[in-house]
Short mmCIF file of C-alpha atoms in Angstrom, two decimals:
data_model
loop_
_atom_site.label_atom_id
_atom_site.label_comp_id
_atom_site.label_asym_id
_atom_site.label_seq_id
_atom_site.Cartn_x
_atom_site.Cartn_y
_atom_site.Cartn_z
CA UNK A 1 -8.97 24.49 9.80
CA UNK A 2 -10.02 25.95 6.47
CA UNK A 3 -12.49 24.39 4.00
CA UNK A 4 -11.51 24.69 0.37
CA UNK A 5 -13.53 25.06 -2.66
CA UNK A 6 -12.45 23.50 -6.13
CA UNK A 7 -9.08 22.25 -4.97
CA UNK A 8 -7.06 20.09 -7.69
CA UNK A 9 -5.35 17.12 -6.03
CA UNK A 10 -2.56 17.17 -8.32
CA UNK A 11 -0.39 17.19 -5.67
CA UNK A 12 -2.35 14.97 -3.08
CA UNK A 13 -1.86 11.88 -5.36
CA UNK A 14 1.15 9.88 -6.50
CA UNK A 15 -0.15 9.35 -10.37
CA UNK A 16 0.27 12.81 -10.68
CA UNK A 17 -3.63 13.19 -11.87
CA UNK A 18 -4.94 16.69 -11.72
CA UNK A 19 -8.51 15.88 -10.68
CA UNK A 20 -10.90 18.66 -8.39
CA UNK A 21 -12.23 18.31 -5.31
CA UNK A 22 -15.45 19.90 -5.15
CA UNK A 23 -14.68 20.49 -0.99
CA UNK A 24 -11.25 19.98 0.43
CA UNK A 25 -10.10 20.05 4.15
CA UNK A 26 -6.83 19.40 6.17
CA UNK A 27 -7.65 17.87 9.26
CA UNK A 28 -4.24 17.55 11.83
CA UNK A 29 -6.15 16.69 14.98
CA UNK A 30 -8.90 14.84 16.43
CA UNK A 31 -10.56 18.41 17.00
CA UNK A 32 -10.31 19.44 13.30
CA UNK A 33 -12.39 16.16 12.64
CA UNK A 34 -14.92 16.31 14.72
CA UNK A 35 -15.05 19.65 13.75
CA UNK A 36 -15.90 19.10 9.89
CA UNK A 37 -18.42 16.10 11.28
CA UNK A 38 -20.19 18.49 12.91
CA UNK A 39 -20.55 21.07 10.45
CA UNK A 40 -24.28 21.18 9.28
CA UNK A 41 -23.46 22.03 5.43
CA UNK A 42 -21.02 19.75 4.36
CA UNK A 43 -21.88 16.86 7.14
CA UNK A 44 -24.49 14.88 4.68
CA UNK A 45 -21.88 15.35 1.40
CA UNK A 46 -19.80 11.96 0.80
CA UNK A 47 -16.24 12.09 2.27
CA UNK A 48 -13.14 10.78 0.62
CA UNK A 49 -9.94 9.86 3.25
CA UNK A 50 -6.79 10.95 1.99
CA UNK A 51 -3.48 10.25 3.13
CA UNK A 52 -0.74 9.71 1.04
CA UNK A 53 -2.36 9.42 -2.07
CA UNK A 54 -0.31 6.37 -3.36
CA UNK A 55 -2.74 3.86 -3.55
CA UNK A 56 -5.47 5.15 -5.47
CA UNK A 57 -6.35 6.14 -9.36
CA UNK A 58 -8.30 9.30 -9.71
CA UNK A 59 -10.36 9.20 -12.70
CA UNK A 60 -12.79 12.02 -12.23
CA UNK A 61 -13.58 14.93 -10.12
CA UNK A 62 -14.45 14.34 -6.43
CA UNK A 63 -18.16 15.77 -6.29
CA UNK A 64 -18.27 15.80 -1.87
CA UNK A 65 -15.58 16.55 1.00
CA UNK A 66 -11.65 14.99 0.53
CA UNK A 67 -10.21 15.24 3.59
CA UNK A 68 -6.64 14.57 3.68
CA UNK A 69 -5.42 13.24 7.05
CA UNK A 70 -2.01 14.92 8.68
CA UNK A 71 -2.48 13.90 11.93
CA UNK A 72 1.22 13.41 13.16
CA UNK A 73 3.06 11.90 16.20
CA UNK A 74 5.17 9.01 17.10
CA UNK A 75 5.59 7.97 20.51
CA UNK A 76 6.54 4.66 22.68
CA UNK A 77 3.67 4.16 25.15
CA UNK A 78 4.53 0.83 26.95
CA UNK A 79 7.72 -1.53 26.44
CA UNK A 80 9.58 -3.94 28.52
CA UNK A 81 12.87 -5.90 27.77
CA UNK A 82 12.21 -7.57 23.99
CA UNK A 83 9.29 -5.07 23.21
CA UNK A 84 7.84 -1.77 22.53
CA UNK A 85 4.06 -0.73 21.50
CA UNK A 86 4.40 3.00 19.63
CA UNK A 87 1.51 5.25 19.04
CA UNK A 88 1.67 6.25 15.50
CA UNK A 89 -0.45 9.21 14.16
CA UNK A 90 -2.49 8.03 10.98
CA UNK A 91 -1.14 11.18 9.19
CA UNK A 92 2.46 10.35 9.69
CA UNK A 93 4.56 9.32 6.70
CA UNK A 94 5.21 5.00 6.54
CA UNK A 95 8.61 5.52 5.44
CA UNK A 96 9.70 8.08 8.01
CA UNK A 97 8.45 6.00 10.48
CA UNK A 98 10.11 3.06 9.49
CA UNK A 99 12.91 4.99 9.44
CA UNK A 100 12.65 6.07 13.22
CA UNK A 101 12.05 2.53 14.13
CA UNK A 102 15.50 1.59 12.79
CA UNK A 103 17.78 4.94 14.22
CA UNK A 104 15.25 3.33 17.72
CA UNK A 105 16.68 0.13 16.94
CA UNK A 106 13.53 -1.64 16.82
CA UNK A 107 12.63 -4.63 14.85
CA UNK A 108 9.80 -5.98 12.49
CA UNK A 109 8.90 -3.13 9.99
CA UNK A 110 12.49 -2.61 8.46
CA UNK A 111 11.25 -5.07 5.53
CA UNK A 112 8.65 -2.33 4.44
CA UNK A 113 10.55 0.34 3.98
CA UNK A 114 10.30 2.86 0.68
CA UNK A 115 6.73 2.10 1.17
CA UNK A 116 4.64 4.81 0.11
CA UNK A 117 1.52 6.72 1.73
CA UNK A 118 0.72 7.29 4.91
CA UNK A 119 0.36 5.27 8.47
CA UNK A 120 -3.49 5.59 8.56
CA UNK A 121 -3.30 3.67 5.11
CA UNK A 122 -1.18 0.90 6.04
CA UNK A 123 -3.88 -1.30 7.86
CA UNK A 124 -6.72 -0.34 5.09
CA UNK A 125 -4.32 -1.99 2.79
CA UNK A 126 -2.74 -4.77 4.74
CA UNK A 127 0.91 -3.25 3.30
CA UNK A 128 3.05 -5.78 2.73
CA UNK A 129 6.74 -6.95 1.39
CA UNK A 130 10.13 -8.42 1.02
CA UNK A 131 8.19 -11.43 3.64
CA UNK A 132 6.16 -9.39 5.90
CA UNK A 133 2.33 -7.88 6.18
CA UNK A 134 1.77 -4.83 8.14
CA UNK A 135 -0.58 -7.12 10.19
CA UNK A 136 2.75 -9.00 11.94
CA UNK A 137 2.85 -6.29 13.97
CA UNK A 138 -0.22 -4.30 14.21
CA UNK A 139 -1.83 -4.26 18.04
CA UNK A 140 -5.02 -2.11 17.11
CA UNK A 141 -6.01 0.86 15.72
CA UNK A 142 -7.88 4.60 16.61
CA UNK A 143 -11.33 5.59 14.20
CA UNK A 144 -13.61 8.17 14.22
CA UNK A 145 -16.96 7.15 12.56
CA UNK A 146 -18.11 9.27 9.86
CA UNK A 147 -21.85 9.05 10.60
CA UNK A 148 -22.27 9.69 14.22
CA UNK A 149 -18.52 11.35 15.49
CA UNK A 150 -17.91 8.47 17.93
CA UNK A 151 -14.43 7.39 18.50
CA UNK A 152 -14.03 3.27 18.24
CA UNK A 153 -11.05 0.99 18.60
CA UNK A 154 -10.43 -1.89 15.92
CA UNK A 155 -8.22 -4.63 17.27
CA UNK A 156 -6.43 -7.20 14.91
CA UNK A 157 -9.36 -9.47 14.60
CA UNK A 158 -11.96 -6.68 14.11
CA UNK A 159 -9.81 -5.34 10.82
CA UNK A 160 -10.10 -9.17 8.93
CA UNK A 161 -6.65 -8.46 7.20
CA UNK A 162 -6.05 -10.97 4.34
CA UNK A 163 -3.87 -10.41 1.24
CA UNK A 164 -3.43 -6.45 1.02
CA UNK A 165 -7.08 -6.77 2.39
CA UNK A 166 -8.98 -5.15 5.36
CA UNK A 167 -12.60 -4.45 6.52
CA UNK A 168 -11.60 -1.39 5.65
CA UNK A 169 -11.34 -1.93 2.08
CA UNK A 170 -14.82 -4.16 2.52
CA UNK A 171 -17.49 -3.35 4.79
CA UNK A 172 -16.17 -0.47 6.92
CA UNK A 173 -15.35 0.75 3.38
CA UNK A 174 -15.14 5.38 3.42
CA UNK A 175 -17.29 4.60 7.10
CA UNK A 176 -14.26 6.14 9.32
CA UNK A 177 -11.76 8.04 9.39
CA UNK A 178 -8.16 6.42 11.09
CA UNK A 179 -6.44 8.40 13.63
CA UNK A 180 -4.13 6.24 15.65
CA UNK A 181 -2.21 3.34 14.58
CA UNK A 182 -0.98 1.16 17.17
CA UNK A 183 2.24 -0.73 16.44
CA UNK A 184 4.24 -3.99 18.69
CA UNK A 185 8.28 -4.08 17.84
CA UNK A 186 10.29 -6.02 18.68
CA UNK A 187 13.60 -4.93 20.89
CA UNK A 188 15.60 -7.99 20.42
CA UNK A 189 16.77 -9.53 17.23
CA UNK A 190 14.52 -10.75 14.71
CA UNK A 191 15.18 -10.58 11.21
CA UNK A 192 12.94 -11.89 8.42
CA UNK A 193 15.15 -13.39 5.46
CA UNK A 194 12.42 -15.38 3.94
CA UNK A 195 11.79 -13.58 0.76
CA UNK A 196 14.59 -15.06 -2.11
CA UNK A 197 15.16 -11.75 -3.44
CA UNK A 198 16.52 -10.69 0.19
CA UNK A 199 18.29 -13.43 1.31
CA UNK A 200 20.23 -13.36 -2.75
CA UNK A 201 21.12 -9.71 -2.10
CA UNK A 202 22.21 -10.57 1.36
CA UNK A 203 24.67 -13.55 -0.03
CA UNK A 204 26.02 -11.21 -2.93
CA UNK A 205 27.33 -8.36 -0.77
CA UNK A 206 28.59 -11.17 1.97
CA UNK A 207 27.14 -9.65 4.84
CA UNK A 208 27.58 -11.13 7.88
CA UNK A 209 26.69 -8.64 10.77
CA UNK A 210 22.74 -7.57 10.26
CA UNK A 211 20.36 -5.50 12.00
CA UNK A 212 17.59 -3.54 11.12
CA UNK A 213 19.10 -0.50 10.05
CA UNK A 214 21.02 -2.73 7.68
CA UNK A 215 18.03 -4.45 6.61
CA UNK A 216 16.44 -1.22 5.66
CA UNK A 217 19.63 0.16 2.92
CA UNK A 218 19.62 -3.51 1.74
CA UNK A 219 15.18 -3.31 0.80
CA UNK A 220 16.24 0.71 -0.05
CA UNK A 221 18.63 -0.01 -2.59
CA UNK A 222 16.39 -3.05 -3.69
CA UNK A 223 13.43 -1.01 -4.79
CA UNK A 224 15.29 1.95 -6.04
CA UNK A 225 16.95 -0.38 -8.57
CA UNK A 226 13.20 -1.69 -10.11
CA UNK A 227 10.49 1.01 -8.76
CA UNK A 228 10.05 4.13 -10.16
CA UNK A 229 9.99 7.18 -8.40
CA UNK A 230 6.69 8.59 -7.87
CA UNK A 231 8.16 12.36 -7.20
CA UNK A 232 9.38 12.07 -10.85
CA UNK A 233 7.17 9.45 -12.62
CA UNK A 234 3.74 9.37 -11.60
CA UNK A 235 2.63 5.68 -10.59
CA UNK A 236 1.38 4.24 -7.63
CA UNK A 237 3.52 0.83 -7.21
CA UNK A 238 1.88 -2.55 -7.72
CA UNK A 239 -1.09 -2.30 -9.77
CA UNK A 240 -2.36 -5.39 -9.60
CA UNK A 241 -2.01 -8.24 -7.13
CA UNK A 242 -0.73 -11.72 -7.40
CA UNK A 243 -3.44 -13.66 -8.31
CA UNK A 244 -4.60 -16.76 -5.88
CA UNK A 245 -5.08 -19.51 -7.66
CA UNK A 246 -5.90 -23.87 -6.78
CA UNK A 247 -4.19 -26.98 -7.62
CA UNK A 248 -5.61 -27.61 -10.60
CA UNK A 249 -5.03 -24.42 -11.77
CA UNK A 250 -1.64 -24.31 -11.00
CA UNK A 251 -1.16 -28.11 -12.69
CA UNK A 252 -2.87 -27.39 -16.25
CA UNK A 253 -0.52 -24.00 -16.51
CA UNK A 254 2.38 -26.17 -15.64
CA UNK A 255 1.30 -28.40 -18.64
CA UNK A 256 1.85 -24.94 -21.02
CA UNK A 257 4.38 -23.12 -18.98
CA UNK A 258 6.53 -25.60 -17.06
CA UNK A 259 8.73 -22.49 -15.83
CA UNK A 260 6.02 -20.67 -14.32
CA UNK A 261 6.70 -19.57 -10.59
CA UNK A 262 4.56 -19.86 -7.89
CA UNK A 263 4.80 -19.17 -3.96
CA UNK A 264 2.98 -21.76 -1.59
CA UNK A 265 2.35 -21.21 1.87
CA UNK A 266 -1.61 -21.36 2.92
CA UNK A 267 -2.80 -20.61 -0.88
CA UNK A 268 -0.74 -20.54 -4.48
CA UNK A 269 0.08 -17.20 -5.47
CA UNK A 270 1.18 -16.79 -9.59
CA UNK A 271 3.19 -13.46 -9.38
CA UNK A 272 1.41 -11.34 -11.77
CA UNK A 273 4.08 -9.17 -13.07
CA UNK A 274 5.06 -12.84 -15.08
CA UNK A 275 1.83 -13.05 -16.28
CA UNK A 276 2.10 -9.29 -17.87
CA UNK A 277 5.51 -9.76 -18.87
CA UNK A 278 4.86 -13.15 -20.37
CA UNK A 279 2.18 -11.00 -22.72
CA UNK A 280 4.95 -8.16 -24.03
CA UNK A 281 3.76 -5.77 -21.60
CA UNK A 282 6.58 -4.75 -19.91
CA UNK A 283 7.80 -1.27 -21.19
CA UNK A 284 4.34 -0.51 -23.26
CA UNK A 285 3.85 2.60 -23.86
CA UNK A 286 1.19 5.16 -25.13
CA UNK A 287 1.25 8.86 -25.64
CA UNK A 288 0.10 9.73 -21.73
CA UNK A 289 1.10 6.95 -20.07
CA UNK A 290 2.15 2.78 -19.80
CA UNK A 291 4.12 0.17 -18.34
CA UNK A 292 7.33 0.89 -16.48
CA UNK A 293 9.90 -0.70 -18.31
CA UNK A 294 11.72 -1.96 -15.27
CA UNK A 295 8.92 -3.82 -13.98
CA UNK A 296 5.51 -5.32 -15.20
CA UNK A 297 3.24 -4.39 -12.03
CA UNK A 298 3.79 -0.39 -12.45
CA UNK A 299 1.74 1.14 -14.47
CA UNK A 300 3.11 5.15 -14.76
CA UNK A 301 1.59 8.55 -16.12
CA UNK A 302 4.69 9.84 -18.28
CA UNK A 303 2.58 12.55 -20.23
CA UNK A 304 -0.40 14.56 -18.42
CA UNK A 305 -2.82 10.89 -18.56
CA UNK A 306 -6.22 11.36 -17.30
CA UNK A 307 -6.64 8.63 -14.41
CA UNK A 308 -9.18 7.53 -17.27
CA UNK A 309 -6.72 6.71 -19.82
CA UNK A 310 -4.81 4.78 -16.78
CA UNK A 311 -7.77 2.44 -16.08
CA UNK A 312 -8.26 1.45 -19.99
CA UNK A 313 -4.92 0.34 -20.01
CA UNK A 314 -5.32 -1.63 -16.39
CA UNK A 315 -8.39 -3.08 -18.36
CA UNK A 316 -6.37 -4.20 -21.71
CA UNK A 317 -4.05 -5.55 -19.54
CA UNK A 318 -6.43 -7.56 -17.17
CA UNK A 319 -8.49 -8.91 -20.73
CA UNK A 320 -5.19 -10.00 -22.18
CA UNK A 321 -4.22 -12.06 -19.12
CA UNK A 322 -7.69 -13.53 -18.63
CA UNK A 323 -7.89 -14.34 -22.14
CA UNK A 324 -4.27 -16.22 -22.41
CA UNK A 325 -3.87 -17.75 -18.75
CA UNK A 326 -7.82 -17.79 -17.47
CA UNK A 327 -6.71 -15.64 -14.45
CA UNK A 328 -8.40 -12.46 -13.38
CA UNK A 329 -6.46 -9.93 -12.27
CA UNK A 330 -7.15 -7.55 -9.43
CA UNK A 331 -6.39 -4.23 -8.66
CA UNK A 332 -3.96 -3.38 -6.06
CA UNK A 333 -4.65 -0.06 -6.53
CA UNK A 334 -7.90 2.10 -5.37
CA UNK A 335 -9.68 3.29 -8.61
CA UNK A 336 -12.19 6.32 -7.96
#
């Protein structure tokens, strides 16, 4: 394992932003890890995990130790008839593995595939679409801690997953380092067709006959026809969340917008991308970067932006939605 000096992360990040990290390391095993932990001159610098490097916004130079996580491996360690619980190393790709869970014939993660980034990221994030949350089928999960080396487990309750939340994201925030993800799919059929979007595409093509391969093309060709892609425009999906909002909330912006949509299951989620779109938003554009025009949430770099220039705009766009709806938006995305 090789420590780098001054290494831009131009590559390491889907927004494209061509930042420096002061250190930089590529750590493939538990040995390369402990390995940099124990390392007396960069040990007390701050550390930055990096996986896939599609949920975050770069917007300056990384002044301690990035270490971007390629530890790999998929296997199936227990199963019986209707299940199987795969071993999933952090530094494995989401979609590829969704992918393999399909050609295994599995079900319960075909509804997140095209997702970008890496395993390890997928429980810090509580990824989530089309009707399912990474958490449906997340057993537990493999850490080292960044301050003393020692290796600790993190079952489902110990993570406190909420709305593309985690502990990781809170309290355990840039504390440890993910290793193993540990994943329960199902072997018998179970398909999720709860999200309108899903079930609408399902009806138009008159498909009869699904499984999860199936699934998968169906979500594919779903988000290739709205999302950009971040190999050619830099982005890093949703931007912002779907705001949470009360009753009374939801009743007074009824009074004003009596098309406004709204999912309710626990708690009343306002999709945001309406809210944006409802403010001429959609399709913005500046000299480095703006809006997609395909969809409100994505905010792209289409000229060299600075991960600075990206944030303003986030701002604008947050300050015009607070100041017409009275609804705070919050960032999907990571901002550095």
């Amino acid at each position: 394992m090789k420590i780098i000096n001054s290494q831009s992360l131009l590559n390491y990040n889907s927004f494209k932003i061509d930042a420096i990290a002061n250190l930089f390391a590529i750590v493939k095993n538990k040995k390369d890890i402990l390995d940099l932990l124990s390392n007396q001159k960069i040990n007390k610098k701050p550390k930055l995990i990096l996986g896939g490097g599609s949920n975050i916004l770069i917007t300056k130079n990384i002044s301690g130790l990035v270490i971007h996580n390629k530890i790999k491996g998929i296997k199936i360690i227990q199963e019986d008839k209707e299940s199987a619980m795969i071993q999933v190393g952090a530094g494995e790709n989401w979609d590829d593995f969704v992918k393999w869970s399909t050609q295994h014939k599995f079900y319960g993660i075909e509804n997140l595939s095209l997702i970008p980034g890496s395993v390890g990221a997928a429980p810090i994030q509580n990824i989530g679409a089309y009707g399912v949350e990474l958490k449906d089928v997340f057993i537990k999960l493999e850490a080292i801690n960044l301050t003393n080396s020692e290796t600790q487990i993190f079952n489902k309750s110990d993570c406190l997953f909420s709305y593309r939340e985690s502990a990781f994201k809170k309290q355990l925030k840039n504390k440890f380092i993910i290793t193993k993800v540990f994943i329960k799919l199902k072997k018998t059929k179970k398909i999720n067709l709860n999200y309108h979007i899903l079930k609408e595409k399902i009806k138009q093509l008159g498909l009869k006959k699904l499984d999860s391969q199936k699934i998968r093309e169906i979500i594919i060709e779903i988000r290739n026809s709205k999302l950009p892609n971040p190999k050619k425009i830099g982005n890093a999906g949703s931007f912002f969340k779907n705001p949470i909002i009360n009753q009374e909330q939801l009743i007074e912006l009824q009074k004003k917008y009596p098309e406004i949509p709204f999912f309710k299951k626990e708690k009343i989620k306002i999709p945001a991308a309406w809210l944006i779109e409802k403010l001429n938003w959609k399709g913005y554009q500046e000299e480095s970067c703006g809006v997609y025009e395909k969809h409100a949430l994505i905010l792209i770099n289409h000229n060299k932006a600075t991960g600075q220039e990206i944030a303003n705009l986030s701002k604008n766009i947050k300050h015009s939605v607070y100041e017409k709806f009275n609804i705070t938006l919050e960032e999907e995305v990571c901002i550095l």
